[in-house]
Short mmCIF file of C-alpha atoms in Angstrom, two decimals:
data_model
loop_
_atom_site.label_atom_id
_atom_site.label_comp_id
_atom_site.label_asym_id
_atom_site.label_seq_id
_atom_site.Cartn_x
_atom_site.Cartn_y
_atom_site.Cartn_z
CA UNK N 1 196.41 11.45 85.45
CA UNK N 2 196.69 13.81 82.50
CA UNK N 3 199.02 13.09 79.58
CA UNK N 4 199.02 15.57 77.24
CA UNK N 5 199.22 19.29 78.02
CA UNK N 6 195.90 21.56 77.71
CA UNK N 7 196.53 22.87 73.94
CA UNK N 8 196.09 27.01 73.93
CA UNK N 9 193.14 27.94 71.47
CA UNK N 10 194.82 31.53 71.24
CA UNK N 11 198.52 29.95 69.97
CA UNK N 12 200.41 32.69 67.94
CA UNK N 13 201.95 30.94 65.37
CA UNK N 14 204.20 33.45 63.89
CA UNK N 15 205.94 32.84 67.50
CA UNK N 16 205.89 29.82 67.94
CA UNK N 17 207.58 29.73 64.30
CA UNK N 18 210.24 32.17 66.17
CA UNK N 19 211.23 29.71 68.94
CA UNK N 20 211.31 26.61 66.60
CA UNK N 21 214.14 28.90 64.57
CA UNK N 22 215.58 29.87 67.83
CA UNK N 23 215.97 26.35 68.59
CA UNK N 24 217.31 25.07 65.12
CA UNK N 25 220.13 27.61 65.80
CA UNK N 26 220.82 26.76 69.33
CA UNK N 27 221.18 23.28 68.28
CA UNK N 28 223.37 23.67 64.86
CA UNK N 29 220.06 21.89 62.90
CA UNK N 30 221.24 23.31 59.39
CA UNK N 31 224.93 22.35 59.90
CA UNK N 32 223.65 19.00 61.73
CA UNK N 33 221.94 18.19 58.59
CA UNK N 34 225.57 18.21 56.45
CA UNK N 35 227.89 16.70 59.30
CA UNK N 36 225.28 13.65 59.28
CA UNK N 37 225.56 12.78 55.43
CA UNK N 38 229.55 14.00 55.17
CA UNK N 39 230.58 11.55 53.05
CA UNK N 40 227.35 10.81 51.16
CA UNK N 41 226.90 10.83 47.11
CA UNK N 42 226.03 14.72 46.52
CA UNK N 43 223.30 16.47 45.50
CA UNK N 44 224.63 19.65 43.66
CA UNK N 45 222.72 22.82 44.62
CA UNK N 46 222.80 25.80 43.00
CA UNK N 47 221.64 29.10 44.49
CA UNK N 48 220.26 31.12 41.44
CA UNK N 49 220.75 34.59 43.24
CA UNK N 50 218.16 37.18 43.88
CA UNK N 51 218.67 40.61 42.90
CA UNK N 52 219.78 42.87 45.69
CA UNK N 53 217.89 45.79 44.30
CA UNK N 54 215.56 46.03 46.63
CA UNK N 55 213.32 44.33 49.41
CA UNK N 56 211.79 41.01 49.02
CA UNK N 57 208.05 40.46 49.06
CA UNK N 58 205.39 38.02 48.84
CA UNK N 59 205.73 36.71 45.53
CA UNK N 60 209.62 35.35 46.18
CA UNK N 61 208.44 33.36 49.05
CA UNK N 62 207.03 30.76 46.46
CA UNK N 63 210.50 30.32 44.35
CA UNK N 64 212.64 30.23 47.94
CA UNK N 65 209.97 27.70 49.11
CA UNK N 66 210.73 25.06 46.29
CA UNK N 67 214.29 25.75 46.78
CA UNK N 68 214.54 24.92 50.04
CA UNK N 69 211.75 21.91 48.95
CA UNK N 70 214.14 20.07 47.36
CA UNK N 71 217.30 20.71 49.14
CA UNK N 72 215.90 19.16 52.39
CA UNK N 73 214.12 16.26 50.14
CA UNK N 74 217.43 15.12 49.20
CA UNK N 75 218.53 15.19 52.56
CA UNK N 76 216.17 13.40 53.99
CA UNK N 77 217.38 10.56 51.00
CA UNK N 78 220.43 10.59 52.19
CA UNK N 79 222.46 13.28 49.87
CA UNK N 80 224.85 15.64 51.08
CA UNK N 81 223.41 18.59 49.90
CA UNK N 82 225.72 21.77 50.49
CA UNK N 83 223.74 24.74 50.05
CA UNK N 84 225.91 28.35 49.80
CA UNK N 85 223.64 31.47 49.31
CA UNK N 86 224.77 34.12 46.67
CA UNK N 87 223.62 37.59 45.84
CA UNK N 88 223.15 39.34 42.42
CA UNK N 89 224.69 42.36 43.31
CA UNK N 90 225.29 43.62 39.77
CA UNK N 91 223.70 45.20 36.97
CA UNK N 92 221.17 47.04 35.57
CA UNK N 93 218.64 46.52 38.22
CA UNK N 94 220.37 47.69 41.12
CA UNK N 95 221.42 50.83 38.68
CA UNK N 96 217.80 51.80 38.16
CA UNK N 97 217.40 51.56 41.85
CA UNK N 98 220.36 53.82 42.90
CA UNK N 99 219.17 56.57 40.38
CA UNK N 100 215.47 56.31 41.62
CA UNK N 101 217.09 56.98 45.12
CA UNK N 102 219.31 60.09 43.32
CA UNK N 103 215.96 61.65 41.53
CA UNK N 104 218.08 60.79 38.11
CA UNK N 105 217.32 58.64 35.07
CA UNK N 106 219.33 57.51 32.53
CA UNK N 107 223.66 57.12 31.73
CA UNK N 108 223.99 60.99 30.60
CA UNK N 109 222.79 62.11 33.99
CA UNK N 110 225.03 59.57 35.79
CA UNK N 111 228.52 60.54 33.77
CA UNK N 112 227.30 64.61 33.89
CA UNK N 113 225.61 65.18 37.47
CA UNK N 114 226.74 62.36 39.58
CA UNK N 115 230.22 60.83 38.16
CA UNK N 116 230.44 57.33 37.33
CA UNK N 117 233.33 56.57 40.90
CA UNK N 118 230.35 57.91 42.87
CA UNK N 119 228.22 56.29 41.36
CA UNK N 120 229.71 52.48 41.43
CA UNK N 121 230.22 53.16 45.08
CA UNK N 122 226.45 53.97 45.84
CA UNK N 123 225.06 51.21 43.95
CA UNK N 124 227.60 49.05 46.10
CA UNK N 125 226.35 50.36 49.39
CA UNK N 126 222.66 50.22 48.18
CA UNK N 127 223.24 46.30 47.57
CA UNK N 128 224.72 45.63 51.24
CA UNK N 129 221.78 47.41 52.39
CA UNK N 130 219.64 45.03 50.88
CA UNK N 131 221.22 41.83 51.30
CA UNK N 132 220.69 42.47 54.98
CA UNK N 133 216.77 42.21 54.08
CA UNK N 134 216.80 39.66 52.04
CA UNK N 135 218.66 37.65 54.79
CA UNK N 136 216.43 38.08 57.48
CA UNK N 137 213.67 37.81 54.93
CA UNK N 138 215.06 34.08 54.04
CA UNK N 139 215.72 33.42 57.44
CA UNK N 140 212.19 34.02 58.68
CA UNK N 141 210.62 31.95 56.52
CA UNK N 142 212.70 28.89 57.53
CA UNK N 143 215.18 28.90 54.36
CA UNK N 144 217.95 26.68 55.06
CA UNK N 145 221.33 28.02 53.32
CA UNK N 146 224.89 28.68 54.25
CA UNK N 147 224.61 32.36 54.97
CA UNK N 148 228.06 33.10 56.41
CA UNK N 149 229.94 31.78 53.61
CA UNK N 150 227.65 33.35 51.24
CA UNK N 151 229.17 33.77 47.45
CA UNK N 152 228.59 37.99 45.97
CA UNK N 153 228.63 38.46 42.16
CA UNK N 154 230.62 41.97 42.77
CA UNK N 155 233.56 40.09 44.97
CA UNK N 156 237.03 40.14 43.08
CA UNK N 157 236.68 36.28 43.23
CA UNK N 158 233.43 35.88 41.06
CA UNK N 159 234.69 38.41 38.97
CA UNK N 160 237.80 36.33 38.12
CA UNK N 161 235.46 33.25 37.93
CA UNK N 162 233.79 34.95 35.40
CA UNK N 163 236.75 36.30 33.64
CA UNK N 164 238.25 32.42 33.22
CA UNK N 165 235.18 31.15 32.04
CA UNK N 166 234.54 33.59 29.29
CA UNK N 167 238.96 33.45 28.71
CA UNK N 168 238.13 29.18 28.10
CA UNK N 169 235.01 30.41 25.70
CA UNK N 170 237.63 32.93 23.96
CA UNK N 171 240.26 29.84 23.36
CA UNK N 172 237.54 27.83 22.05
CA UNK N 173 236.76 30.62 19.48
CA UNK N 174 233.10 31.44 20.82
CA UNK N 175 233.80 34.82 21.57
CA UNK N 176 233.52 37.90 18.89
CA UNK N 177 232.75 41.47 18.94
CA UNK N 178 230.01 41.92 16.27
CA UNK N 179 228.02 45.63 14.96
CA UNK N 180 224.74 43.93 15.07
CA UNK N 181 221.58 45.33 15.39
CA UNK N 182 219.96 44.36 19.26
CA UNK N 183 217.07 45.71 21.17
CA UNK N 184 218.13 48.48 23.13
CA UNK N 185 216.81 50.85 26.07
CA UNK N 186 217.18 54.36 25.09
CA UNK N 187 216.64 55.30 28.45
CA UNK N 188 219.27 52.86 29.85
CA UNK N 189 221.28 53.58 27.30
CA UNK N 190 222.22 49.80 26.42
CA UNK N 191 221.66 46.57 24.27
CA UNK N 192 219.68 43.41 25.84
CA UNK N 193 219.87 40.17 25.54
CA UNK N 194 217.11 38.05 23.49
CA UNK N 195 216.19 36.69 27.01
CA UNK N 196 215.96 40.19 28.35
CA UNK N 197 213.83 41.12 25.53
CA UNK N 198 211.51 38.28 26.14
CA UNK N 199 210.95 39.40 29.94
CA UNK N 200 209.45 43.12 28.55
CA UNK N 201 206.54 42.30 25.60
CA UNK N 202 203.48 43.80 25.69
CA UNK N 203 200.04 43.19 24.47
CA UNK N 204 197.85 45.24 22.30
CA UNK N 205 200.12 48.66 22.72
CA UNK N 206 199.25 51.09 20.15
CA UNK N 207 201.14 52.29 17.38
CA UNK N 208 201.22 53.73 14.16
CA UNK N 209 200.53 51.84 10.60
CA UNK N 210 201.48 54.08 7.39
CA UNK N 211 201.61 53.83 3.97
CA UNK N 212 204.39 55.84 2.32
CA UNK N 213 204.78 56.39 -1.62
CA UNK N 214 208.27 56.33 -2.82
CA UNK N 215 208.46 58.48 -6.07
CA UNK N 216 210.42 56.76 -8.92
CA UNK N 217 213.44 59.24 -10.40
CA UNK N 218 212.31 58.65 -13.80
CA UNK N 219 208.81 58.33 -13.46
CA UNK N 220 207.29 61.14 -10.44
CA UNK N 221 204.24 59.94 -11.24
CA UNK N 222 204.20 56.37 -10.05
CA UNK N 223 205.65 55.55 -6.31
CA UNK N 224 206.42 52.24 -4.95
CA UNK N 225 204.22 51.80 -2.19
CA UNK N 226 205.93 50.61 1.54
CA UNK N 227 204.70 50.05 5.11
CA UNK N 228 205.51 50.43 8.21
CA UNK N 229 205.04 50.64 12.15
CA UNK N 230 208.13 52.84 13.19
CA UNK N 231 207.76 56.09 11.18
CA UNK N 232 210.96 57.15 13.20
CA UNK N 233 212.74 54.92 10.62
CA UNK N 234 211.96 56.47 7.59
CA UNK N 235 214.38 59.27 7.57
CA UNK N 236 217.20 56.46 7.40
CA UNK N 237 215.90 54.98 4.58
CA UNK N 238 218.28 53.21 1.98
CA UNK N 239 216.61 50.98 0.20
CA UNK N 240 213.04 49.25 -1.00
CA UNK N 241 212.97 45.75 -0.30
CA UNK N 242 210.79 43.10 -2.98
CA UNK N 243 210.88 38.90 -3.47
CA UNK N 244 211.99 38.20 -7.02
CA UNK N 245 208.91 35.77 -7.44
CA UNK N 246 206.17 37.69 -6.03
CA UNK N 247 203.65 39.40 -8.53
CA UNK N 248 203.27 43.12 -8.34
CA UNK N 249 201.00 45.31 -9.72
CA UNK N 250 201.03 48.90 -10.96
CA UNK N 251 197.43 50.49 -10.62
CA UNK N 252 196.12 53.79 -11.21
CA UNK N 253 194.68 56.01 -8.92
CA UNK N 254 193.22 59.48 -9.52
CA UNK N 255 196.19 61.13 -11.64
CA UNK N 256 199.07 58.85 -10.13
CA UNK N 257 200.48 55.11 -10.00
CA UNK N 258 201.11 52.67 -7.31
CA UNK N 259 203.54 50.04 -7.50
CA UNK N 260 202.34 47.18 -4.85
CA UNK N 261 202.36 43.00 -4.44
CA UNK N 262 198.92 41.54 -6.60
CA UNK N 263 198.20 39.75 -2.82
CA UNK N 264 197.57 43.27 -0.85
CA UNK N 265 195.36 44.64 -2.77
CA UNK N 266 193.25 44.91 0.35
CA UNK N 267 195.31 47.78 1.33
CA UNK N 268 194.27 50.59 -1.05
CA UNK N 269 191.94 52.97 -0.55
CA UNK N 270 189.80 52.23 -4.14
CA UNK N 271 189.00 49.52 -6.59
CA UNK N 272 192.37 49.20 -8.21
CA UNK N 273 192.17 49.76 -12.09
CA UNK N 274 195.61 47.48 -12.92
CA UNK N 275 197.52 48.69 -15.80
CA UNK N 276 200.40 46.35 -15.27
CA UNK N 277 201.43 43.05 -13.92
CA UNK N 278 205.27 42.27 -13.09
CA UNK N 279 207.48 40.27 -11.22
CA UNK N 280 209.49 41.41 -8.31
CA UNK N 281 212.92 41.06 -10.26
CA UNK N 282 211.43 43.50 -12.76
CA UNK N 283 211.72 45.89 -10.59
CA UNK N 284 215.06 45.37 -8.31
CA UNK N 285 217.07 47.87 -9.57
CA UNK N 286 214.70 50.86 -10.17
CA UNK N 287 215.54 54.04 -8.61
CA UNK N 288 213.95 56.51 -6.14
CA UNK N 289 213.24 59.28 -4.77
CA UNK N 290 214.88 59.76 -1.03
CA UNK N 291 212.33 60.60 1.61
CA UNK N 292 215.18 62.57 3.77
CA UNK N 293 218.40 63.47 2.79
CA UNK N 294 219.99 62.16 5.98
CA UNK N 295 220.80 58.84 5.61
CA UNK N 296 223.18 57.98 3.47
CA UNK N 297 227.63 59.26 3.19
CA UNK N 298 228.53 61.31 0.76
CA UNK N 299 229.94 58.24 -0.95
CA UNK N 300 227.82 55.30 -2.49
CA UNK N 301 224.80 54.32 -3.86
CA UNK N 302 221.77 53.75 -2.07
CA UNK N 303 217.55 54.37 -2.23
CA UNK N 304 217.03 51.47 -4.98
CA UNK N 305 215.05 48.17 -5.41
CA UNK N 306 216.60 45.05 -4.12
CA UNK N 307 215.54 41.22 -3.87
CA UNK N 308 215.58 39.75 -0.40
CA UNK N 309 214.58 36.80 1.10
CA UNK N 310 212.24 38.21 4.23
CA UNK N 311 209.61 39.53 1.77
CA UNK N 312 206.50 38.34 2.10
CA UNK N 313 202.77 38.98 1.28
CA UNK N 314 201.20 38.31 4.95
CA UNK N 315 200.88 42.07 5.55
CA UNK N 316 201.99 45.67 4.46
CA UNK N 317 202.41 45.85 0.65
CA UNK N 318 204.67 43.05 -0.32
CA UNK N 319 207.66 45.98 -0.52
CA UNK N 320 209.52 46.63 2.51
CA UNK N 321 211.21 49.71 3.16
CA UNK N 322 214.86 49.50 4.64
CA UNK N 323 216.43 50.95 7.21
CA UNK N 324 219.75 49.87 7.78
CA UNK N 325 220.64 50.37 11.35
CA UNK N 326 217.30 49.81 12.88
CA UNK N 327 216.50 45.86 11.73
CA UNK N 328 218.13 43.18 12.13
CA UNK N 329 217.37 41.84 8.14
CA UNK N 330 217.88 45.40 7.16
CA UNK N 331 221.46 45.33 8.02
CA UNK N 332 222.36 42.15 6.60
CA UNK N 333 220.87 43.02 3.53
CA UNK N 334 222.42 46.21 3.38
CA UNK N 335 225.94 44.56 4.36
CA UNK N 336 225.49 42.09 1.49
CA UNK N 337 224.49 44.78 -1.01
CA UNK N 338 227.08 47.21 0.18
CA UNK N 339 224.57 49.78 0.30
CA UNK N 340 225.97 52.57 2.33
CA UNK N 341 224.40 53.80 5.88
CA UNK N 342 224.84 56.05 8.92
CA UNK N 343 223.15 56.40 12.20
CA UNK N 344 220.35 59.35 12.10
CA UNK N 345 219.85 58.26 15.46
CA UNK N 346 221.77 58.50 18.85
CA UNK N 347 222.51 56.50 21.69
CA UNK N 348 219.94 58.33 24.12
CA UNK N 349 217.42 57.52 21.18
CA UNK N 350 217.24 61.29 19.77
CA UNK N 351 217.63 62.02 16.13
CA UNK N 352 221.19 63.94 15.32
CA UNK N 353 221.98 66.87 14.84
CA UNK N 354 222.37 66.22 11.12
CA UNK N 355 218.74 65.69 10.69
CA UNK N 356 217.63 68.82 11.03
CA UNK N 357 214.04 68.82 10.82
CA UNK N 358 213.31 66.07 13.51
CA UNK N 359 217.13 66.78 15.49
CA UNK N 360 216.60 66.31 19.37
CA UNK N 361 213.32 64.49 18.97
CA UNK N 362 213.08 61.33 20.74
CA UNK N 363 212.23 58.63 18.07
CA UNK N 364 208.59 57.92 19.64
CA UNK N 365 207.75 61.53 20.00
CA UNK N 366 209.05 61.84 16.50
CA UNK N 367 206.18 59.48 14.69
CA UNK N 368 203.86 61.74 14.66
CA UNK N 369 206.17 64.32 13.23
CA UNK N 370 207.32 62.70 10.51
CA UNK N 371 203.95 61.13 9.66
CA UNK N 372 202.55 64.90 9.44
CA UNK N 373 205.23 65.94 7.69
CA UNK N 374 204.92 63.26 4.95
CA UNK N 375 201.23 64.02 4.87
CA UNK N 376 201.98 67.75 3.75
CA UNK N 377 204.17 67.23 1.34
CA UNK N 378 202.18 64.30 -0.37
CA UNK N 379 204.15 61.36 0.36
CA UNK N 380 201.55 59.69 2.89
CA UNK N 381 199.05 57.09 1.46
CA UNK N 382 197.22 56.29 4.34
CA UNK N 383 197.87 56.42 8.37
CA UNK N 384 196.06 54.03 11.04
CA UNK N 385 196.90 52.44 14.14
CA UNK N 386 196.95 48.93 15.16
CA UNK N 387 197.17 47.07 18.43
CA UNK N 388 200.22 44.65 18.37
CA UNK N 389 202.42 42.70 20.55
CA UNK N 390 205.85 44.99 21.40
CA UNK N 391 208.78 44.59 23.79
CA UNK N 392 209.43 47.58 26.39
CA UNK N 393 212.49 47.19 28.87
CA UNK N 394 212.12 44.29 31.22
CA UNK N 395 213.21 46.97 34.42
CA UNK N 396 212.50 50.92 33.44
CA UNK N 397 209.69 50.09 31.27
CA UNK N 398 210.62 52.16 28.20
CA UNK N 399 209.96 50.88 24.57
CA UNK N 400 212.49 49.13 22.96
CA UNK N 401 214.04 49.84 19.63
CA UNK N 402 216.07 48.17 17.10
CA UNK N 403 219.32 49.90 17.20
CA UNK N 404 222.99 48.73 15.43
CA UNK N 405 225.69 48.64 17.62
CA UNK N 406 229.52 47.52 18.37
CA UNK N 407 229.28 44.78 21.48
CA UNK N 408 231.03 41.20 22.19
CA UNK N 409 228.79 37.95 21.59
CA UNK N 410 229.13 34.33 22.77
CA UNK N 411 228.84 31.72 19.73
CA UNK N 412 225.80 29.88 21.82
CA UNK N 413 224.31 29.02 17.72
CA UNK N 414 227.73 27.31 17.47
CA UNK N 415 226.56 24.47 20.54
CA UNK N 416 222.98 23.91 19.95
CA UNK N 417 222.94 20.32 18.98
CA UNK N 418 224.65 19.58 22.70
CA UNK N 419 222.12 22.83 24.62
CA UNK N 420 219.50 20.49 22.82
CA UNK N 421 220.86 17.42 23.48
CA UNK N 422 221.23 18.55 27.27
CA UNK N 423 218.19 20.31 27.98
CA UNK N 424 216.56 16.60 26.57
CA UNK N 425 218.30 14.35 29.27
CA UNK N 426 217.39 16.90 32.29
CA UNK N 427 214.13 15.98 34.09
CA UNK N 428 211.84 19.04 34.12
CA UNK N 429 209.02 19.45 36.48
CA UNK N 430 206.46 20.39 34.82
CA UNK N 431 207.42 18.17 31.98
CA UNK N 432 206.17 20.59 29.17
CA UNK N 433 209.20 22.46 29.97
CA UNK N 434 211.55 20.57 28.35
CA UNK N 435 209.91 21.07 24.52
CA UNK N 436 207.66 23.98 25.58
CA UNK N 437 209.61 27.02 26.83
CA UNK N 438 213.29 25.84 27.24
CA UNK N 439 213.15 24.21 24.16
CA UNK N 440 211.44 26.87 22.03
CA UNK N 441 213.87 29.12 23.80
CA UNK N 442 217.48 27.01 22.69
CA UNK N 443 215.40 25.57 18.94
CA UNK N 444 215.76 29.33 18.36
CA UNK N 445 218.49 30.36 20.28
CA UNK N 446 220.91 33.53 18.60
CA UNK N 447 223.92 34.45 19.72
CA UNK N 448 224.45 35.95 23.45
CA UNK N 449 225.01 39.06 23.59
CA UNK N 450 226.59 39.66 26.82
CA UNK N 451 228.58 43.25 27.05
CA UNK N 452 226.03 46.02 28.46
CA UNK N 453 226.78 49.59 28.17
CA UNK N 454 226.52 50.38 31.49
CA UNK N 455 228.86 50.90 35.09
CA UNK N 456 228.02 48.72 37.84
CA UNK N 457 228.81 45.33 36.31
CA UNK N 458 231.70 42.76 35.75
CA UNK N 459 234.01 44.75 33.44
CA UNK N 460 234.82 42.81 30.11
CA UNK N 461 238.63 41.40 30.17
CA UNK N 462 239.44 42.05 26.59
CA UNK N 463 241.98 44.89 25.85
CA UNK N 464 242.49 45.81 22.31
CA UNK N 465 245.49 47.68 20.57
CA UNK N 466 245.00 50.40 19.31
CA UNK N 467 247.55 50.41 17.18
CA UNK N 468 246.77 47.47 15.25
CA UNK N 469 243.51 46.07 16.90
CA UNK N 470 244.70 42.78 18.43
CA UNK N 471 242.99 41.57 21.02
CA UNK N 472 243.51 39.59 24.00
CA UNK N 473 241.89 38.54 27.03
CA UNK N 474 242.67 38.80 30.84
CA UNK N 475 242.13 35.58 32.25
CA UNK N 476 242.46 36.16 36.25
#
């Protein structure tokens, strides 16, 4: 008498993975699975949504894998563990997507070519297309979630969610609209967050190192000597930056004098013969010689020595040159000094109109430019190129640059104690997460910036008179 069946050696398992589905949803298993434990202490689950911008692959099998890991472990100990699905369907991503579909790139093609209404209304038709992927991808692989009853980031009801949360945040006082300077995609035409920002670095990407000699007014033949990666900054140049208590040297070279930090001597091009030795608050106040005459209103003083607190001797020349609008200690040094400043830079990353001899030049293709024309009219020292560490955007890939703009923050620097306090209690797996990268991430945590310059997105409830600039949010 035989008992068990004769096993087939040629079994297909992909369909025998079909039928077991097949008979999960003839017999309700998923919803089985909640009816049996109604009642039960609960076990909280939160979908973190995928990104409906395009179709899933290999690699998110892994991260919906542990998901649905631990939502049936609980289960099986006896939690009710209600498990909605939800779908990113806003943002940048699903943006880039819809203008790789339209042969487009970037927000001045979108508001000239395509219109911003038509716009909205294909990235919302390119994200339904997708969730239907994405469902049968999850599906297929055995994911257990509430699909029907699924929650969409671009419904009018998560928009309002969103809208009361950040309306509590605003009563609280944790919401501002700051000019800061951010990293920002020229090519997307908005600011990122420092998370976002963290998502795009690069290793060993090339880029320019120059020495620049700022002439002083009452002396031509002595310069200051600066340094600097991003030559597109030099033609907003305001100011020369120095630490009151580092040493500097003057030194003579050929027919001229250089003005540098006693610790980077390293950096010149011959044995220095020193003819001086000074502190750095000897020389905060000395005047010099604009590179550009771009940078700077009618109005105000500016292209002098000042003391600040980031200088430092680990590289460049001890002297850092300052740019205002493009660094983040630039423009609260500038802002403390009231030193004046104006953009010589636009939003699509392009030098103005104003400054005529680089106007229409992206900044990157502009390096080059200016560092030639520096070199011809005698105001380059030396020019190399190093291999560094540098953040590009996290979804088009373009380089990021430092760039001052208007855009509303969250006070996050104004809870750290309790984000460090709570991120200590929760049980991380692996364990190193908890003081490794989360806790790296919140020990050094800035502001959020959370507006984006962009279309397809939740729009930001605050209305502001203009009249008298009061401001006030929509709640719901």
């Amino acid at each position: 008498m035989r008992v068990f069946e004769k096993v087939d050696q040629k079994v297909s398992f992909p369909e025998l993975e079909v039928q077991l589905m097949e008979q999960w949803k003839a017999e309700g298993a998923f919803q089985k699975s909640l009816d049996l434990r109604e009642g039960r202490p609960r076990f909280v689950f939160y979908e973190g949504p995928p990104t409906a911008n395009g179709k899933p692959a290999t690699h998110h099998i892994l991260a919906r894998a542990f998901k649905d890991l631990f939502g049936r472990y609980k289960t099986m100990q006896g939690f009710y563990v209600e498990r909605k699905a939800g779908w990113d369907t806003h943002g940048l991503p699903v943006e880039i997507e819809v203008e790789k579909k339209l042969k487009i790139s970037g927000k001045f093609q979108i508001e000239n070519e395509i219109g911003v209404e038509r716009f909205n209304e294909l990235c919302r038709q390119s994200v339904y297309e997708y969730v239907e992927d994405w469902v049968a991808f999850s599906q297929r692989m055995g994911f257990w979630l509430d699909y029907d009853n699924a929650y969409w980031t671009l419904t009018s009801e998560y928009i309002q969610s969103v809208w009361w949360a950040l309306s509590e945040m605003w009563k609280q006082n944790l919401v501002y609209k700051g000019f800061r300077v951010a990293p920002y995609c020229s090519r997307c035409a908005t600011p990122l967050s420092s998370h976002e920002l963290s998502l795009g670095y690069r290793d060993n990407v090339p880029d320019p190192s120059v020495y620049i000699r700022f002439r002083l007014k009452n002396d031509p033949k002595t310069s200051i000597l600066a340094w600097t990666t991003t030559p597109w900054t030099l033609p907003g140049n305001v100011a020369l930056a120095v630490d009151n208590d580092i040493v500097y040297i003057k030194v003579k070279e050929g027919d001229e004098y250089l003005i540098l930090a006693e610790a980077r001597l390293t950096v010149l091009k011959e044995p220095p013969q020193v003819v001086e030795r000074m502190m750095g608050r000897d020389l905060v106040g000395l005047e010099y010689e604009p590179l550009y005459p771009y940078s700077v209103p009618e109005e105000g003083k500016a292209h002098y020595v000042v003391d600040a607190d980031f200088v430092s001797t680990e590289e460049g020349t001890g002297v850092v040159h300052t740019s205002a609008l493009y660094g983040v200690d630039d423009l609260r040094l500038c802002q403390e000094k009231r030193i004046p400043f104006k953009h010589t830079v636009g939003l699509d990353g392009k030098f103005l109109p104003y400054v005529e001899k680089f106007a229409g030049l992206h900044v990157k293709d502009a390096d080059p430019v200016i560092i030639d024309d520096l070199k011809e009219r005698g105001l380059l020292y030396k020019a190399e190129t190093i291999l560094h560490t540098y953040p590009f955007c996290w979804r088009c890939g373009t380089p990021l640059i430092y760039y001052a703009l208007d855009a509303w923050y969250i006070r996050t620097t104004e809870r750290k104690e309790q984000l460090l306090a709570n991120n200590n209690a929760t049980h991380w797996v692996p364990d190193h997460i908890r003081t490794g990268r989360m806790g790296d991430w919140l020990e050094n945590n800035v502001d959020w910036q959370f507006s984006r310059s962009r279309y397809w997105g939740t729009p930001v409830p605050i209305w502001i008179c203009e009249g008298c600039d009061e401001q006030r949010i929509v709640s719901s």
